[in-house]
Amino acid sequence: MSYERLIAHHRELALLSSVAALLEWDERTLMPPAAGPYRAEQLTALAGMIHRRRTDPAIGEWLDAAGDVGGDPASPEATNVRELRRAFDKESRRPAELVERITRATVIGQQRWQAARAANDFASFAPSLETIVALRREESAALGPTEHPYDPLLDDYEPGETAATVGPVLRELRDELVPIVRAIADDGRPPRRDVLERRYAPDAQAAFARDAAAAIGFDFDAGRLDTSAHPFCSGVAPRDCRITTRYLERFFSGAFFGVLHEAGHGIYEQGLDPDAFGLPAGSAVSLGIHESQSRLWENLVGRRRSFWEHFYPTLRAAFPGTLDDVTLDEFHAAINDVRPSLIRVEADELTYNLHILLRFELECALMTGDLSVGDLPGAWNDAMARDLGITPPDDTNGVLQDIHWGAGLVGYFPTYALGNVFASQLFERAAVELGDLDAQFAAGEFTPLRDWLRVHVHRPGQARPARALIEHVTGTPPAPDALLRHVRDVAALHGIESR
Ligand code: ZN
C-alpha cells in the first residue's frame, strides 16, 4: 500500500512538472514577448506546488514502510524505491536556508556574469563567484563527508560518480588527445572549410534536417521540431517530445548537426517507458548518458562517411548548385574539421573534449581551495595554452564565456565529455552485435541501431546507474579507449596517422 501511495504521489508530481515543461517550451518558442510577466507568475505558482510535494515528509514514511522491495534490483519497483529513496535522502540533507542562499547568489551571479562578459571585466564578477564557490563548498560539506568536496555536486548530475572515478578517465583522455589535436593543427591537411559556409536556404535546411531526424528514428507523431534562440530538447509529456534548433543561412553544420544532436536526446526520451513517465523506472539515467545519446547520433553516425553515402545525393538536390564542385570525400572531411578555437560551444568534436577537461580541472581546484577565484583567469589561459595551443585575447573569450559557474553549476561540465566516452563505448558494442553498421547506414537503415539503443539503454530507465549500465551493456567500465580509437579515425581523415 505504501508503495502505491509513493507512486501515486510521484505521478502527480510528474503531471505538474509536465505542465511546467510545456509552459517553458512555449516561452522559449512561441510566446509573445508581452506575455512574459504573467508567464513568470504561472511558472512560480507551479514551482511552489512542485516543491511542496517533492519535500512532503510523507515520502519518507512511505519509503520506510515500503522497505526493501526484494527480487531483481533492476525491476521497475526496485528501481523506483531505490532511486526515490536516494533522491529523498540527499534532499533532506540539503539545508533549506542554504538552498535559499544559493538561489539568491546564483540569480545575482548570472546577472553579474552577463555584465562582466559584455564588458570584459572579470574583476566585477569575481566577488559573486567567490560567494558561489563558498556556498557550494558549504553545501558539499552538508551533503558529505566525501573524499573530495567535488563529489556531492557531481553526483547531482552523474549519480554515483566522484572525482576519483571520473578524474582518471578524463585525464587519460586529455593526455592522449592533446598531441593528436596538435598534430592535426600543425601538420594536417586542412579540409575545404568554405563549402559549409555557402548559401543554404533556411527553409530547405529545415526540410532536410527534419527528414534526417525522422530517418534516424525521431518519431514525429510523438514529437516536434521548432526554432528557438538556444536549441534544446524537452520531453514534456509521455509521447510528446519537443526539440528545437536555429538556422544560419551561411553555415550548414550549425542547424543540421544541432538537429541530429537534439533528435538523439529526443530518441532517448521517446524510448523511455511512457507508463513510468516521471518515475525513476521511466527517467533518464544521468546527464552523461543523455549526452551519450545525442553525441552518438550527431558525431558517430552523423559525421560518418557511410551516413553521407546515403544522404549526400539528397543534400545536393536540396540545395541546387551549392555543392556541385564538392566531392563526397571533400564534404566528409569538411564536416570533420578539427581546429583549436577559443569558444567551447563553437568547438569541433575533438577539441570540445579539451575545453571540458580544463573546466573540470579548474572547478575541482576551486572546490578544494587549491585555486582562488582571483587566480582563475590566469589558470584558464595557462590551461588553454597547454591543451589547445592558443591563448585567449581577453576574458570574454576565455574564462567569462560560459554561464555555468555564474549560475552556480559546478560539476556539470564533465557530463559532456563523459557523454562522448559513453557514446563511443556503446557504438562499438552495437557494431559488434549488429554487424556491418556502415552497410546499413549507406542503405539508409538506422532502425537496427535505434532499436538496439532502445532495448539496452532507453527502456531500462534508471535500472542501473551510468557506470553499471555501461559495464552491463559493453562489458567494460567507463574508459576512454573507444573514444580515442574514434579520435584516431578522425585524425586519419586529415592525414594524421597516430599509432
Ligand atoms: Zn546535449
Short mmCIF file of C-alpha atoms and ligand atoms in Angstrom, two decimals:
data_model
loop_
_atom_site.label_atom_id
_atom_site.label_comp_id
_atom_site.label_asym_id
_atom_site.label_seq_id
_atom_site.Cartn_x
_atom_site.Cartn_y
_atom_site.Cartn_z
CA MET A 1 0.00 0.00 0.00
CA SER A 2 2.84 2.39 0.85
CA TYR A 3 4.46 1.66 -2.50
CA GLU A 4 1.22 2.52 -4.32
CA ARG A 5 0.92 5.79 -2.38
CA LEU A 6 4.54 6.64 -3.15
CA ILE A 7 4.00 6.05 -6.84
CA ALA A 8 0.68 7.91 -7.00
CA HIS A 9 2.34 10.90 -5.29
CA HIS A 10 5.19 10.94 -7.80
CA ARG A 11 2.85 10.52 -10.78
CA GLU A 12 1.06 13.66 -9.61
CA LEU A 13 4.44 15.40 -9.32
CA ALA A 14 5.29 14.31 -12.87
CA LEU A 15 1.99 15.70 -14.08
CA LEU A 16 2.64 19.12 -12.52
CA SER A 17 6.23 19.14 -13.84
CA SER A 18 4.93 18.28 -17.27
CA VAL A 19 2.56 21.27 -17.24
CA ALA A 20 5.51 23.49 -16.25
CA ALA A 21 7.65 21.98 -19.03
CA LEU A 22 5.00 22.77 -21.63
CA LEU A 23 4.75 26.38 -20.41
CA GLU A 24 8.56 26.65 -20.54
CA TRP A 25 8.68 25.21 -24.06
CA ASP A 26 6.07 27.75 -25.16
CA GLU A 27 8.02 30.58 -23.50
CA ARG A 28 11.14 29.68 -25.48
CA THR A 29 9.46 29.15 -28.86
CA LEU A 30 6.09 30.81 -29.48
CA MET A 31 5.09 33.06 -26.58
CA PRO A 32 4.66 36.76 -27.47
CA PRO A 33 7.16 38.90 -25.52
CA ALA A 34 4.50 40.89 -23.65
CA ALA A 35 3.18 37.68 -22.07
CA GLY A 36 6.40 37.30 -20.05
CA PRO A 37 5.36 38.71 -16.64
CA TYR A 38 2.22 36.58 -16.26
CA ARG A 39 4.08 33.50 -17.55
CA ALA A 40 6.60 34.06 -14.75
CA GLU A 41 3.71 34.04 -12.24
CA GLN A 42 2.29 30.86 -13.73
CA LEU A 43 5.65 29.11 -13.51
CA THR A 44 6.36 30.39 -10.00
CA ALA A 45 2.99 29.10 -8.78
CA LEU A 46 3.67 25.69 -10.29
CA ALA A 47 7.22 25.61 -8.92
CA GLY A 48 5.81 26.18 -5.42
CA MET A 49 3.30 23.35 -5.79
CA ILE A 50 6.01 21.05 -7.13
CA HIS A 51 8.46 21.93 -4.35
CA ARG A 52 5.89 21.29 -1.57
CA ARG A 53 5.06 17.87 -2.98
CA ARG A 54 8.71 16.96 -3.58
CA THR A 55 9.64 17.68 0.03
CA ASP A 56 6.48 16.22 1.59
CA PRO A 57 7.60 14.39 4.78
CA ALA A 58 5.10 11.63 3.96
CA ILE A 59 7.51 10.47 1.24
CA GLY A 60 9.98 9.41 3.92
CA GLU A 61 7.26 7.47 5.76
CA TRP A 62 6.09 5.70 2.60
CA LEU A 63 9.69 4.85 1.71
CA ASP A 64 10.29 3.41 5.19
CA ALA A 65 7.09 1.40 5.04
CA ALA A 66 7.80 0.18 1.52
CA GLY A 67 11.11 -1.13 2.87
CA ASP A 68 13.18 -3.40 0.71
CA VAL A 69 11.24 -4.49 -2.36
CA GLY A 70 13.49 -7.50 -2.86
CA GLY A 71 13.78 -9.50 -6.06
CA ASP A 72 15.59 -8.23 -9.11
CA PRO A 73 17.28 -4.89 -8.23
CA ALA A 74 16.77 -3.77 -11.85
CA SER A 75 12.98 -4.34 -11.74
CA PRO A 76 10.82 -1.21 -12.10
CA GLU A 77 9.59 -1.49 -8.48
CA ALA A 78 13.09 -1.88 -7.02
CA THR A 79 14.36 0.91 -9.29
CA ASN A 80 11.60 3.29 -8.17
CA VAL A 81 12.08 2.66 -4.45
CA ARG A 82 15.89 2.77 -4.55
CA GLU A 83 16.13 5.95 -6.64
CA LEU A 84 13.32 7.81 -4.86
CA ARG A 85 14.99 6.99 -1.55
CA ARG A 86 18.37 8.16 -2.82
CA ALA A 87 16.91 11.45 -4.03
CA PHE A 88 14.84 11.97 -0.88
CA ASP A 89 17.78 11.25 1.45
CA LYS A 90 20.04 13.63 -0.43
CA GLU A 91 17.42 16.41 -0.49
CA SER A 92 16.77 16.07 3.23
CA ARG A 93 20.49 16.62 3.92
CA ARG A 94 20.47 19.89 1.94
CA PRO A 95 19.60 22.63 4.44
CA ALA A 96 16.64 24.71 3.21
CA GLU A 97 18.18 28.02 4.26
CA LEU A 98 21.38 27.15 2.38
CA VAL A 99 19.36 26.31 -0.75
CA GLU A 100 17.74 29.75 -0.46
CA ARG A 101 21.10 31.49 -0.12
CA ILE A 102 22.40 29.60 -3.15
CA THR A 103 19.33 30.52 -5.22
CA ARG A 104 19.81 34.19 -4.37
CA ALA A 105 23.57 34.09 -5.05
CA THR A 106 23.12 32.42 -8.42
CA VAL A 107 20.46 34.89 -9.59
CA ILE A 108 22.92 37.68 -8.82
CA GLY A 109 25.77 35.59 -10.21
CA GLN A 110 24.13 35.27 -13.61
CA GLN A 111 23.43 39.00 -13.81
CA ARG A 112 27.00 39.90 -12.81
CA TRP A 113 28.38 37.33 -15.23
CA GLN A 114 26.34 38.74 -18.11
CA ALA A 115 27.52 42.30 -17.45
CA ALA A 116 31.12 41.19 -16.85
CA ARG A 117 31.25 39.21 -20.06
CA ALA A 118 29.88 42.14 -22.09
CA ALA A 119 32.44 44.49 -20.50
CA ASN A 120 35.34 42.00 -20.44
CA ASP A 121 35.63 42.75 -16.72
CA PHE A 122 36.33 39.60 -14.70
CA ALA A 123 37.06 41.64 -11.54
CA SER A 124 33.41 42.77 -11.38
CA PHE A 125 32.25 39.13 -11.43
CA ALA A 126 34.88 37.75 -9.05
CA PRO A 127 33.14 38.63 -5.72
CA SER A 128 29.95 36.92 -6.91
CA LEU A 129 31.85 33.83 -8.00
CA GLU A 130 33.70 33.75 -4.66
CA THR A 131 30.34 33.71 -2.86
CA ILE A 132 29.05 30.92 -5.10
CA VAL A 133 32.17 28.78 -4.61
CA ALA A 134 31.98 29.29 -0.83
CA LEU A 135 28.29 28.30 -0.78
CA ARG A 136 28.90 25.24 -2.93
CA ARG A 137 31.69 24.16 -0.58
CA GLU A 138 29.34 24.65 2.36
CA GLU A 139 26.70 22.58 0.56
CA SER A 140 29.23 19.87 -0.20
CA ALA A 141 30.17 19.68 3.47
CA ALA A 142 26.48 19.43 4.46
CA LEU A 143 25.94 16.59 1.99
CA GLY A 144 29.22 14.86 2.88
CA PRO A 145 31.53 13.76 4.24
CA THR A 146 33.09 12.68 0.97
CA GLU A 147 36.61 12.01 -0.23
CA HIS A 148 36.59 15.12 -2.44
CA PRO A 149 34.42 18.24 -1.95
CA TYR A 150 33.51 17.99 -5.65
CA ASP A 151 31.78 14.63 -5.24
CA PRO A 152 28.30 15.57 -3.92
CA LEU A 153 27.95 18.22 -6.63
CA LEU A 154 29.00 15.93 -9.48
CA ASP A 155 26.58 13.36 -8.05
CA ASP A 156 23.65 15.72 -8.74
CA TYR A 157 24.23 15.30 -12.48
CA GLU A 158 26.05 11.97 -12.67
CA PRO A 159 24.77 9.88 -9.74
CA GLY A 160 27.40 7.73 -8.10
CA GLU A 161 30.39 9.28 -9.88
CA THR A 162 33.19 11.00 -7.96
CA ALA A 163 36.36 12.95 -8.72
CA ALA A 164 38.24 9.71 -8.07
CA THR A 165 36.22 7.66 -10.59
CA VAL A 166 35.85 10.27 -13.33
CA GLY A 167 39.21 12.04 -12.94
CA PRO A 168 41.47 9.26 -14.28
CA VAL A 169 39.20 8.65 -17.32
CA LEU A 170 39.17 12.34 -18.22
CA ARG A 171 42.90 12.88 -17.59
CA GLU A 172 43.86 9.90 -19.74
CA LEU A 173 41.61 11.23 -22.48
CA ARG A 174 43.30 14.63 -22.31
CA ASP A 175 46.84 13.25 -22.29
CA GLU A 176 46.19 11.22 -25.43
CA LEU A 177 44.10 13.85 -27.19
CA VAL A 178 46.40 16.87 -26.81
CA PRO A 179 49.22 15.60 -29.10
CA ILE A 180 46.74 14.34 -31.71
CA VAL A 181 44.94 17.69 -31.89
CA ARG A 182 48.32 19.45 -32.01
CA ALA A 183 49.47 17.24 -34.91
CA ILE A 184 46.27 17.92 -36.87
CA ALA A 185 46.65 21.69 -36.31
CA ASP A 186 50.34 21.72 -37.28
CA ASP A 187 50.64 19.08 -39.99
CA GLY A 188 47.10 18.05 -41.01
CA ARG A 189 45.61 18.60 -44.46
CA PRO A 190 43.04 21.37 -43.94
CA PRO A 191 39.65 20.49 -45.46
CA ARG A 192 37.69 22.81 -47.79
CA ARG A 193 36.05 24.74 -44.97
CA ASP A 194 34.29 27.21 -47.27
CA VAL A 195 31.88 24.56 -48.57
CA LEU A 196 29.85 24.68 -45.35
CA GLU A 197 29.69 28.49 -45.45
CA ARG A 198 27.92 28.86 -48.76
CA ARG A 199 24.27 29.88 -49.07
CA TYR A 200 21.92 27.30 -47.55
CA ALA A 201 18.29 28.49 -47.67
CA PRO A 202 16.80 28.08 -44.17
CA ASP A 203 13.55 26.50 -45.43
CA ALA A 204 15.48 23.84 -47.31
CA GLN A 205 17.72 23.29 -44.25
CA ALA A 206 14.63 22.75 -42.09
CA ALA A 207 13.11 20.22 -44.51
CA PHE A 208 16.39 18.34 -44.92
CA ALA A 209 17.11 18.23 -41.17
CA ARG A 210 13.58 17.06 -40.44
CA ASP A 211 13.90 14.20 -42.92
CA ALA A 212 17.24 13.18 -41.39
CA ALA A 213 15.82 13.28 -37.85
CA ALA A 214 12.91 11.10 -38.96
CA ALA A 215 15.29 8.71 -40.74
CA ILE A 216 17.40 8.11 -37.61
CA GLY A 217 14.24 7.37 -35.66
CA PHE A 218 12.85 10.53 -34.07
CA ASP A 219 9.09 9.94 -34.05
CA PHE A 220 7.25 13.00 -35.36
CA ASP A 221 3.90 11.52 -34.33
CA ALA A 222 5.16 11.91 -30.76
CA GLY A 223 7.44 14.91 -31.22
CA ARG A 224 8.04 18.28 -32.88
CA LEU A 225 10.91 20.29 -34.32
CA ASP A 226 10.69 24.08 -33.91
CA THR A 227 13.05 27.04 -33.82
CA SER A 228 14.41 28.83 -30.73
CA ALA A 229 17.36 31.11 -29.95
CA HIS A 230 19.06 28.36 -27.94
CA PRO A 231 18.48 24.80 -29.17
CA PHE A 232 17.08 22.34 -26.62
CA CYS A 233 15.14 19.12 -26.16
CA SER A 234 12.25 18.76 -23.73
CA GLY A 235 10.41 15.53 -23.01
CA VAL A 236 7.34 17.45 -21.91
CA ALA A 237 4.95 14.50 -21.55
CA PRO A 238 4.60 10.84 -22.47
CA ARG A 239 4.54 10.65 -26.29
CA ASP A 240 5.29 14.37 -26.56
CA CYS A 241 8.95 15.31 -27.02
CA ARG A 242 9.90 18.75 -28.38
CA ILE A 243 13.23 19.61 -30.00
CA THR A 244 14.42 22.95 -31.39
CA THR A 245 17.20 24.40 -33.50
CA ARG A 246 18.13 27.67 -35.23
CA TYR A 247 19.10 28.13 -38.86
CA LEU A 248 22.01 30.22 -40.13
CA GLU A 249 21.81 30.88 -43.85
CA ARG A 250 25.57 30.79 -44.30
CA PHE A 251 26.52 27.84 -42.11
CA PHE A 252 25.18 24.40 -42.85
CA SER A 253 26.62 22.48 -39.89
CA GLY A 254 25.13 24.52 -37.05
CA ALA A 255 21.48 23.65 -37.56
CA PHE A 256 21.95 20.24 -39.17
CA PHE A 257 24.20 18.68 -36.55
CA GLY A 258 22.26 20.55 -33.88
CA VAL A 259 19.10 18.77 -35.04
CA LEU A 260 20.82 15.37 -35.03
CA HIS A 261 22.07 16.16 -31.51
CA GLU A 262 18.68 17.19 -30.15
CA ALA A 263 16.99 14.33 -32.02
CA GLY A 264 19.40 11.97 -30.24
CA HIS A 265 18.22 13.39 -26.90
CA GLY A 266 14.64 13.10 -28.17
CA ILE A 267 15.00 9.48 -29.29
CA TYR A 268 16.17 8.70 -25.73
CA GLU A 269 13.12 10.46 -24.25
CA GLN A 270 10.83 8.67 -26.71
CA GLY A 271 12.43 5.34 -25.83
CA LEU A 272 11.68 5.63 -22.11
CA ASP A 273 8.69 3.70 -20.77
CA PRO A 274 5.71 6.09 -21.20
CA ASP A 275 3.75 4.25 -18.48
CA ALA A 276 6.50 5.12 -15.99
CA PHE A 277 6.71 8.78 -17.08
CA GLY A 278 8.41 10.89 -14.41
CA LEU A 279 9.20 7.86 -12.22
CA PRO A 280 12.81 6.58 -11.95
CA ALA A 281 11.91 3.47 -13.99
CA GLY A 282 10.85 5.81 -16.81
CA SER A 283 13.51 8.52 -16.49
CA ALA A 284 16.94 9.13 -18.00
CA VAL A 285 19.91 7.78 -16.02
CA SER A 286 22.10 10.88 -15.92
CA LEU A 287 23.24 13.88 -17.94
CA GLY A 288 26.23 11.88 -19.19
CA ILE A 289 24.05 9.07 -20.54
CA HIS A 290 21.66 11.63 -22.07
CA GLU A 291 24.59 13.33 -23.74
CA SER A 292 25.91 9.98 -24.97
CA GLN A 293 22.71 9.54 -26.96
CA SER A 294 22.81 12.99 -28.57
CA ARG A 295 26.50 12.74 -29.41
CA LEU A 296 26.25 9.21 -30.75
CA TRP A 297 23.80 10.34 -33.45
CA GLU A 298 25.40 13.72 -34.03
CA ASN A 299 29.04 12.64 -34.27
CA LEU A 300 29.49 8.88 -34.51
CA VAL A 301 26.63 8.42 -37.00
CA GLY A 302 26.07 11.88 -38.50
CA ARG A 303 29.71 12.67 -39.32
CA ARG A 304 30.39 9.20 -40.69
CA ARG A 305 31.13 8.64 -44.37
CA SER A 306 28.52 5.87 -44.74
CA PHE A 307 25.79 8.21 -43.39
CA TRP A 308 26.61 10.64 -46.21
CA GLU A 309 26.85 7.91 -48.82
CA HIS A 310 23.12 7.75 -48.22
CA PHE A 311 22.35 11.45 -47.66
CA TYR A 312 24.79 13.33 -49.90
CA PRO A 313 22.81 12.96 -53.15
CA THR A 314 19.69 14.23 -51.33
CA LEU A 315 21.67 17.11 -49.82
CA ARG A 316 22.95 18.18 -53.23
CA ALA A 317 19.42 18.06 -54.59
CA ALA A 318 18.05 20.07 -51.66
CA PHE A 319 20.48 22.94 -52.37
CA PRO A 320 20.73 23.03 -56.18
CA GLY A 321 24.13 24.16 -57.45
CA THR A 322 25.63 24.69 -54.00
CA LEU A 323 27.74 21.53 -53.79
CA ASP A 324 28.24 20.63 -57.46
CA ASP A 325 32.01 21.10 -57.23
CA VAL A 326 32.38 19.28 -53.89
CA THR A 327 33.03 15.53 -53.75
CA LEU A 328 31.62 13.31 -51.05
CA ASP A 329 35.10 12.91 -49.57
CA GLU A 330 35.68 16.67 -49.52
CA PHE A 331 32.33 17.23 -47.82
CA HIS A 332 33.06 14.45 -45.34
CA ALA A 333 36.44 15.98 -44.44
CA ALA A 334 34.85 19.44 -44.05
CA ILE A 335 32.22 18.27 -41.53
CA ASN A 336 35.01 16.58 -39.55
CA ASP A 337 37.20 19.67 -39.40
CA VAL A 338 39.43 19.91 -36.31
CA ARG A 339 40.69 23.36 -35.33
CA PRO A 340 41.70 24.61 -31.88
CA SER A 341 39.47 27.57 -31.06
CA LEU A 342 38.59 29.75 -28.10
CA ILE A 343 34.87 29.11 -27.60
CA ARG A 344 33.56 25.79 -26.27
CA VAL A 345 30.13 25.88 -27.91
CA GLU A 346 31.70 26.50 -31.33
CA ALA A 347 34.38 23.83 -30.93
CA ASP A 348 34.67 20.79 -33.17
CA GLU A 349 34.01 17.28 -31.91
CA LEU A 350 37.61 16.54 -30.85
CA THR A 351 38.78 19.81 -29.31
CA TYR A 352 35.43 20.08 -27.49
CA ASN A 353 36.68 17.49 -25.02
CA LEU A 354 39.74 19.60 -24.20
CA HIS A 355 37.53 22.59 -23.41
CA ILE A 356 35.62 20.40 -20.95
CA LEU A 357 38.66 18.80 -19.36
CA LEU A 358 40.24 22.11 -18.43
CA ARG A 359 36.98 23.30 -16.86
CA PHE A 360 36.76 20.09 -14.85
CA GLU A 361 40.30 20.53 -13.57
CA LEU A 362 39.71 24.19 -12.65
CA GLU A 363 36.42 23.64 -10.85
CA CYS A 364 37.88 20.75 -8.85
CA ALA A 365 40.71 23.08 -7.77
CA LEU A 366 38.22 25.83 -6.87
CA MET A 367 36.32 23.38 -4.68
CA THR A 368 39.41 22.17 -2.78
CA GLY A 369 40.67 25.74 -2.41
CA ASP A 370 43.88 24.93 -4.31
CA LEU A 371 42.86 27.64 -6.78
CA SER A 372 41.46 31.02 -5.76
CA VAL A 373 38.89 32.88 -7.84
CA GLY A 374 41.40 35.72 -8.29
CA ASP A 375 43.87 33.34 -9.94
CA LEU A 376 41.22 31.73 -12.15
CA PRO A 377 41.70 33.83 -15.35
CA GLY A 378 45.45 33.16 -15.35
CA ALA A 379 44.94 29.45 -14.72
CA TRP A 380 42.37 29.38 -17.54
CA ASN A 381 44.75 30.97 -20.02
CA ASP A 382 47.60 28.68 -18.98
CA ALA A 383 45.42 25.61 -19.48
CA MET A 384 44.24 26.84 -22.91
CA ALA A 385 47.85 27.36 -23.99
CA ARG A 386 48.88 23.96 -22.65
CA ASP A 387 45.97 21.92 -24.06
CA LEU A 388 44.87 23.80 -27.17
CA GLY A 389 47.96 25.81 -28.03
CA ILE A 390 46.12 29.14 -28.05
CA THR A 391 45.76 31.97 -25.54
CA PRO A 392 42.52 33.97 -25.26
CA PRO A 393 42.99 37.66 -26.12
CA ASP A 394 40.62 38.64 -23.30
CA ASP A 395 38.44 37.10 -20.58
CA THR A 396 35.24 37.48 -22.63
CA ASN A 397 36.69 34.88 -24.98
CA GLY A 398 38.21 33.00 -22.07
CA VAL A 399 37.08 32.41 -18.52
CA LEU A 400 33.90 34.50 -18.90
CA GLN A 401 32.44 32.63 -21.91
CA ASP A 402 30.15 30.15 -20.10
CA ILE A 403 27.11 30.88 -17.97
CA HIS A 404 27.60 27.73 -15.84
CA TRP A 405 29.69 28.95 -12.91
CA GLY A 406 27.74 32.21 -12.57
CA ALA A 407 24.59 30.10 -12.46
CA GLY A 408 26.14 28.00 -9.70
CA LEU A 409 26.56 24.89 -11.87
CA VAL A 410 29.65 23.16 -10.53
CA GLY A 411 30.10 19.50 -11.53
CA TYR A 412 28.02 19.86 -14.69
CA PHE A 413 30.79 20.23 -17.29
CA PRO A 414 32.31 16.73 -17.13
CA THR A 415 28.99 15.17 -18.14
CA TYR A 416 29.58 16.46 -21.70
CA ALA A 417 32.92 14.64 -22.05
CA LEU A 418 31.55 11.56 -20.28
CA GLY A 419 28.80 11.57 -22.90
CA ASN A 420 31.45 11.25 -25.62
CA VAL A 421 33.19 8.45 -23.70
CA PHE A 422 29.93 6.51 -23.17
CA ALA A 423 28.78 7.09 -26.77
CA SER A 424 31.92 5.54 -28.26
CA GLN A 425 31.72 2.52 -25.98
CA LEU A 426 28.05 1.94 -26.81
CA PHE A 427 28.62 2.45 -30.54
CA GLU A 428 31.49 -0.08 -30.65
CA ARG A 429 29.36 -2.63 -28.80
CA ALA A 430 26.39 -2.05 -31.13
CA ALA A 431 28.69 -2.64 -34.11
CA VAL A 432 29.75 -5.98 -32.64
CA GLU A 433 26.15 -7.07 -32.12
CA LEU A 434 24.52 -5.59 -35.23
CA GLY A 435 27.07 -6.46 -37.89
CA ASP A 436 28.09 -4.04 -40.64
CA LEU A 437 26.66 -0.72 -39.47
CA ASP A 438 28.29 1.14 -42.37
CA ALA A 439 26.45 -1.02 -44.89
CA GLN A 440 23.21 -0.33 -43.02
CA PHE A 441 23.80 3.45 -42.87
CA ALA A 442 24.76 3.59 -46.57
CA ALA A 443 21.41 1.95 -47.31
CA GLY A 444 19.59 4.44 -45.09
CA GLU A 445 18.85 1.86 -42.41
CA PHE A 446 19.12 3.31 -38.92
CA THR A 447 16.35 1.36 -37.22
CA PRO A 448 18.54 -1.56 -36.08
CA LEU A 449 20.85 0.82 -34.17
CA ARG A 450 17.97 2.85 -32.72
CA ASP A 451 16.17 -0.29 -31.57
CA TRP A 452 19.36 -1.70 -30.05
CA LEU A 453 19.78 1.52 -28.04
CA ARG A 454 16.11 1.41 -27.09
CA VAL A 455 16.41 -2.08 -25.63
CA HIS A 456 19.77 -1.68 -23.89
CA VAL A 457 19.85 2.00 -22.88
CA HIS A 458 16.46 3.72 -23.14
CA ARG A 459 13.85 1.28 -21.92
CA PRO A 460 15.56 0.31 -18.62
CA GLY A 461 15.28 3.90 -17.32
CA GLN A 462 17.27 4.17 -14.09
CA ALA A 463 17.53 0.41 -13.53
CA ARG A 464 21.32 0.88 -13.31
CA PRO A 465 23.47 3.97 -12.69
CA ALA A 466 25.66 5.13 -15.60
CA ARG A 467 28.82 3.22 -14.69
CA ALA A 468 26.97 -0.07 -14.14
CA LEU A 469 24.89 0.44 -17.28
CA ILE A 470 27.96 0.95 -19.47
CA GLU A 471 29.67 -2.07 -17.95
CA HIS A 472 26.49 -4.18 -18.23
CA VAL A 473 25.93 -3.31 -21.90
CA THR A 474 29.51 -3.13 -23.21
CA GLY A 475 31.37 -5.46 -20.81
CA THR A 476 33.81 -2.66 -19.89
CA PRO A 477 33.57 0.06 -17.24
CA PRO A 478 33.80 3.67 -18.48
CA ALA A 479 37.19 4.14 -20.19
CA PRO A 480 38.48 6.48 -22.92
CA ASP A 481 39.86 3.78 -25.25
CA ALA A 482 36.87 3.54 -27.61
CA LEU A 483 36.64 7.33 -27.94
CA LEU A 484 40.38 7.50 -28.66
CA ARG A 485 40.01 4.92 -31.43
CA HIS A 486 37.37 7.17 -32.97
CA VAL A 487 39.63 10.21 -32.49
CA ARG A 488 42.40 8.45 -34.46
CA ASP A 489 39.95 7.71 -37.29
CA VAL A 490 39.09 11.41 -37.50
CA ALA A 491 42.80 12.33 -37.40
CA ALA A 492 43.45 9.94 -40.29
CA LEU A 493 40.87 11.87 -42.38
CA HIS A 494 43.21 14.84 -42.12
CA GLY A 495 46.30 12.85 -43.00
CA ILE A 496 47.50 12.31 -39.44
CA GLU A 497 48.36 8.74 -38.55
CA SER A 498 48.71 8.33 -34.81
CA ARG A 499 49.69 4.78 -33.99
ZN ZN B 1 23.09 17.79 -25.49
#
